[in-house]
Coordinates of C-alpha atoms in Angstrom, one line a residue:
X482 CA 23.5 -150.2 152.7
X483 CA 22.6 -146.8 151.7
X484 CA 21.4 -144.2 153.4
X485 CA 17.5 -144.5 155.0
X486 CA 16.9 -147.9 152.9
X487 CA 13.7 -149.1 155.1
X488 CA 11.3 -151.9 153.7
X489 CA 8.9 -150.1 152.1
X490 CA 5.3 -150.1 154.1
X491 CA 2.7 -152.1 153.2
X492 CA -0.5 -150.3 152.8
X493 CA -4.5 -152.0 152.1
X494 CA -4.1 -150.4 148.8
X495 CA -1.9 -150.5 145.9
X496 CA -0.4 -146.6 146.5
X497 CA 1.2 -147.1 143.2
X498 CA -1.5 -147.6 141.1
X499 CA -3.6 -145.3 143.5
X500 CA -1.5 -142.3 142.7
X501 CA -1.2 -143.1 138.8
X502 CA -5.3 -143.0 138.4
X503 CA -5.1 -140.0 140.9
X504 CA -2.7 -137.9 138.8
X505 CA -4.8 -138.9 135.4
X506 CA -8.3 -137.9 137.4
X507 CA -6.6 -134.6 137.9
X508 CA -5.1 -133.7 134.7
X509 CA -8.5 -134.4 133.3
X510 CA -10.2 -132.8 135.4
X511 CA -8.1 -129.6 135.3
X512 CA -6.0 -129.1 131.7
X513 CA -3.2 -127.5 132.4
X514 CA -3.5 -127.2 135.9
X515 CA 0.2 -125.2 136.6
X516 CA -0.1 -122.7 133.4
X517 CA 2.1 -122.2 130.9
X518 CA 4.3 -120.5 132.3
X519 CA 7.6 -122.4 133.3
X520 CA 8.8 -123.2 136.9
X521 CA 11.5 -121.2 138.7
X522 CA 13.0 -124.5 139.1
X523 CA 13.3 -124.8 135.3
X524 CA 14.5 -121.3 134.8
X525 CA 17.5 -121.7 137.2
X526 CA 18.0 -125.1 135.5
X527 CA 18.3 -123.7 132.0
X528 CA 21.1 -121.3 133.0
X529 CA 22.7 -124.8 134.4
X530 CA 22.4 -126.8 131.1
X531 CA 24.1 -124.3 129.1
X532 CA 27.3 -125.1 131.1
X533 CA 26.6 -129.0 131.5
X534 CA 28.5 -130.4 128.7
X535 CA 32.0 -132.6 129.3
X536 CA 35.0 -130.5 129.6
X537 CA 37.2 -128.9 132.8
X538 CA 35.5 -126.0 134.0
X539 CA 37.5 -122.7 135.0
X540 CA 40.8 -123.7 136.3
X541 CA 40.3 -127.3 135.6
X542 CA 43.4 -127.8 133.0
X543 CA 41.0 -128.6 130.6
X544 CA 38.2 -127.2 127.7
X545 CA 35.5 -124.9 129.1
X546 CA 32.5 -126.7 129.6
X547 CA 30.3 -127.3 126.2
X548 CA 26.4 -126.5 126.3
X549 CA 24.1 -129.4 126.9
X550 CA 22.4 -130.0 124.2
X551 CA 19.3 -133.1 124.9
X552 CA 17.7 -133.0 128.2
X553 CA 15.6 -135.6 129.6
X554 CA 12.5 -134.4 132.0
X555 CA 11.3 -136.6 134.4
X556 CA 7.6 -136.2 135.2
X557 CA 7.0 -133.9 132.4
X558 CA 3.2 -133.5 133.3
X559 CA 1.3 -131.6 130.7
X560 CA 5.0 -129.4 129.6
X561 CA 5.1 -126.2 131.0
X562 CA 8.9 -127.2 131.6
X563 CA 9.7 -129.1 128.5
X564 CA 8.1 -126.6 126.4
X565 CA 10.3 -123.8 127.9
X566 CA 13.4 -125.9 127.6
X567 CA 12.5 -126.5 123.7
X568 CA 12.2 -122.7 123.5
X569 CA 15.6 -122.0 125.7
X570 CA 17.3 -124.4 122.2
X571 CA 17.6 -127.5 123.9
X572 CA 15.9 -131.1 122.5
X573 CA 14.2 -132.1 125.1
X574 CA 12.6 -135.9 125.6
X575 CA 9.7 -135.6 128.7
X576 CA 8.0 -138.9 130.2
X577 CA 5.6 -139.1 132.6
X578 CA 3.1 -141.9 133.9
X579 CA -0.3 -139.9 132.9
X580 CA -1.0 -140.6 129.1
X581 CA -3.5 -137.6 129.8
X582 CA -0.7 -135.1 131.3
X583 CA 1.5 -135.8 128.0
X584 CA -1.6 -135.2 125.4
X585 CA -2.0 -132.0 127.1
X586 CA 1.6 -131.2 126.6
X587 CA 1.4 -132.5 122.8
X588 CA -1.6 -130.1 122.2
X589 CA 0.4 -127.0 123.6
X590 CA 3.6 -127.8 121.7
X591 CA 1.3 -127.8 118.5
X592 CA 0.9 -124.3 119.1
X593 CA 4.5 -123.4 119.4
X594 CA 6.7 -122.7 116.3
X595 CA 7.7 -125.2 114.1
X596 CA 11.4 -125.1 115.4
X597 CA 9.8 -125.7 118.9
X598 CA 7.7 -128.4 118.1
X599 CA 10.3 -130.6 116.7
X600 CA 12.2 -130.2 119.6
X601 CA 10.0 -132.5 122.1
X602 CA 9.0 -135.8 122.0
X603 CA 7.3 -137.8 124.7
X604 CA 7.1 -141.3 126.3
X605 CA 4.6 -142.7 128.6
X606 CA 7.3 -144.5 131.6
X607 CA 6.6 -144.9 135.4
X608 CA 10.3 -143.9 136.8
X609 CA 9.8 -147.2 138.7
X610 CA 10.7 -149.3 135.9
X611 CA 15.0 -148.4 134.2
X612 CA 14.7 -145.8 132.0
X613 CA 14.2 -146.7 128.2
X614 CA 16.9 -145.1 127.2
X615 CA 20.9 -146.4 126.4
X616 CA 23.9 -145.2 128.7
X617 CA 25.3 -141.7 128.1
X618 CA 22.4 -140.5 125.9
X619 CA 21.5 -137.1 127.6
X620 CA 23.6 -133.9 128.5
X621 CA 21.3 -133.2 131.6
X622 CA 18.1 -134.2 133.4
X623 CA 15.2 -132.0 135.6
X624 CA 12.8 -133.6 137.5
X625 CA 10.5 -131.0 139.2
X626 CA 8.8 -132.1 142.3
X627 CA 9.1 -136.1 140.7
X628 CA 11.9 -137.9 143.3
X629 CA 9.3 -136.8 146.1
X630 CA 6.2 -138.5 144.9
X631 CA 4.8 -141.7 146.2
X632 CA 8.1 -143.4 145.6
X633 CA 10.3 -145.6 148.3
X634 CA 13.7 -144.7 149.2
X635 CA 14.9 -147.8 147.5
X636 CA 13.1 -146.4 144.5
X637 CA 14.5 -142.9 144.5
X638 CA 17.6 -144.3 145.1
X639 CA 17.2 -146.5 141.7
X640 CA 15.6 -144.1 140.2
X641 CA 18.9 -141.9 140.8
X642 CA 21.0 -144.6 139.8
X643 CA 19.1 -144.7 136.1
X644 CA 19.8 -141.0 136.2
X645 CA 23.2 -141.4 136.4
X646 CA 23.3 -143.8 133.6
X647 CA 22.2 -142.3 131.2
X648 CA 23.5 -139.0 131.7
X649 CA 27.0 -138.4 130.1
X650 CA 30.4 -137.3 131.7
X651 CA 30.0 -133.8 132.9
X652 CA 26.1 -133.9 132.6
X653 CA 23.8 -131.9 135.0
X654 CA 20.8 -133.2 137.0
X655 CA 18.2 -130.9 138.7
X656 CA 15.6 -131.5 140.8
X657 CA 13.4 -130.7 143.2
X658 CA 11.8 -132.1 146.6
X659 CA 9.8 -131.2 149.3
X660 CA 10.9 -131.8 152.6
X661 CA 10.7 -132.0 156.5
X662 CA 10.1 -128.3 156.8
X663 CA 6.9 -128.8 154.5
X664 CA 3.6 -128.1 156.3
X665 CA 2.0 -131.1 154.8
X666 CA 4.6 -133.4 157.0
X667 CA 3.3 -135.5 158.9
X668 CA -0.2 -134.4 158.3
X669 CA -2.8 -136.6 156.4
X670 CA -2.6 -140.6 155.7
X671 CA 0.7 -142.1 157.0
X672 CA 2.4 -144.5 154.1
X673 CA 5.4 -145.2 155.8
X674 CA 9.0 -144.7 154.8
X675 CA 8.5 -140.8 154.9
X676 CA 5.7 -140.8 152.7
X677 CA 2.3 -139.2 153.2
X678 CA -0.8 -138.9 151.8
X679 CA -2.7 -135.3 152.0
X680 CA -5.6 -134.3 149.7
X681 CA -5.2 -137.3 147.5
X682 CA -1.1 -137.0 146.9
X683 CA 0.9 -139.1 148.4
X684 CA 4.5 -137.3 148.9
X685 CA 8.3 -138.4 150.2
X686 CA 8.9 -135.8 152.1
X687 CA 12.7 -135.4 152.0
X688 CA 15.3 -135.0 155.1
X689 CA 18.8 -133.7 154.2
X690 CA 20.6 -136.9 154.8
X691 CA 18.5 -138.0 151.9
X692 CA 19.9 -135.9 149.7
X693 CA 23.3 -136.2 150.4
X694 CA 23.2 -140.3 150.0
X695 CA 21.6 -139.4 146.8
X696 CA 24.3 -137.0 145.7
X697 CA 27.3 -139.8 146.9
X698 CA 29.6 -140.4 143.6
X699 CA 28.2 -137.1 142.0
X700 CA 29.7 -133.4 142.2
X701 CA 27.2 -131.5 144.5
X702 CA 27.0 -127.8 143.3
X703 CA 23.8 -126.3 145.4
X704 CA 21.1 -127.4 147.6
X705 CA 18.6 -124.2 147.6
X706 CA 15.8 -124.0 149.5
X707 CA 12.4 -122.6 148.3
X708 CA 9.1 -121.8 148.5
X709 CA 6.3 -122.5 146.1
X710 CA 2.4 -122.6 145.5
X711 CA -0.6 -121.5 148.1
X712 CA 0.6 -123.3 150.9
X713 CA 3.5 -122.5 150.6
X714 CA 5.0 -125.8 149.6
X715 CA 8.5 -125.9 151.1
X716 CA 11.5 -127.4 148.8
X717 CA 14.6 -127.9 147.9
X718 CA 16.0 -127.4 144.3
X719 CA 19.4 -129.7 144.1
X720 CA 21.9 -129.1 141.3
X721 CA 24.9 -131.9 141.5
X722 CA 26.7 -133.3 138.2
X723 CA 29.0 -136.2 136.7
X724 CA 32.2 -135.9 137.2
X725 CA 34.0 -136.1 133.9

């Protein structure tokens, strides 16, 4: 069994549905609630992309690595992210549960250049479901701050699992989770399974083992940890790849 699979706590409420209506309150209630400008998690990502096509690396006895070229982001929001990646050159496809997160993304991308624009499209999907999307699509995937929402361990796991499908040989996936070190741990509305509930958002805070087990089968290049927002939010930014 994989590492930390615990049945999932059951809860008075549907936490699910809770957190969905939550994030669609908020991005209503606050357009563009993260600015435009993009995440350093998004930035460092970028630099990664440009070197996640198929190919050996330095050394490897094969070509150089080949620029990724479509990236998939995971709980887009209202685009800061995608919108930088579409500017950075790359096609980007962004999905996120909140209809009202993506119409804010739409609105900003119509004020981008032409070339920008018609570089991101959007889907509505809750990463519980597979991915609507064949095998070996995308060159690389980012997911900022989406694996450590209100989602089980046997869902991130999945969830990592669709990741790895539909990424091709070579491909890059970035993301980012809080974890134990957070502040917010342990404080606020136990869920269960590592997940609690503090102002509203529910979060899986990660531990390291949890990362590794999610990395099992993949190349893991960096595990960096960070510091972001007021509180400060403590996280970790994982890069790992395919193997080609």
């Amino acid at each position: 069994m994989p590492y930390g699979l615990v049945p999932y706590d059951s809860t008075p409420y549907d936490l699910a549905g809770a957190q969905r209506a939550h994030w669609q309150r908020t991005y209503g209630a606050h357009p563009g609630m993260y600015g435009p400008e993009p995440s350093a998690a998004a930035v460092h990502a970028a630099a990664v992309f440009r070197t996640a096509g198929s190919g050996g690396g330095a050394g490897g006895g094969g070509p150089a690595r080949t620029e990724a070229r479509k990236v998939l982001e995971l709980g887009a929001g209202h685009g800061r992210d995608a919108l930088f990646f579409a500017r950075e050159g790359f096609t980007v496809h962004a999905v996120d549960f909140s209809p009202a997160g993506l119409e804010q993304l739409r609105d900003a991308a119509r004020a981008q250049a032409e070339d920008v624009r018609r570089r991101v499209t959007t889907g509505v999907h809750d990463v519980r479901e597979p991915l609507p999307l064949p095998d070996a699509c995308v060159d690389a995937v980012f997911a900022h701050m989406l694996l450590c929402m209100a989602l089980s361990t046997r869902e991130i796991h999945a969830l990592v699992g669709e990741v790895r499908r539909v990424l091709r040989p070579g491909g890059a996936f970035v993301y980012t989770v809080r974890h134990t070190g957070d502040a917010h741990y342990g404080t606020g509305r136990a869920h269960g399974d590592g997940i609690h509930e503090h102002g509203g958002f529910a979060v899986h805070f990660f531990d390291r083992g949890l990362v590794d087990a999610l990395a099992e089968g993949w190349v893991l290049e960096d595990v960096h940890a960070f510091e972001e927002g007021e509180l400060p939010r403590r996280l970790w930014r994982v890069t790992q790849r395919l193997p080609r």
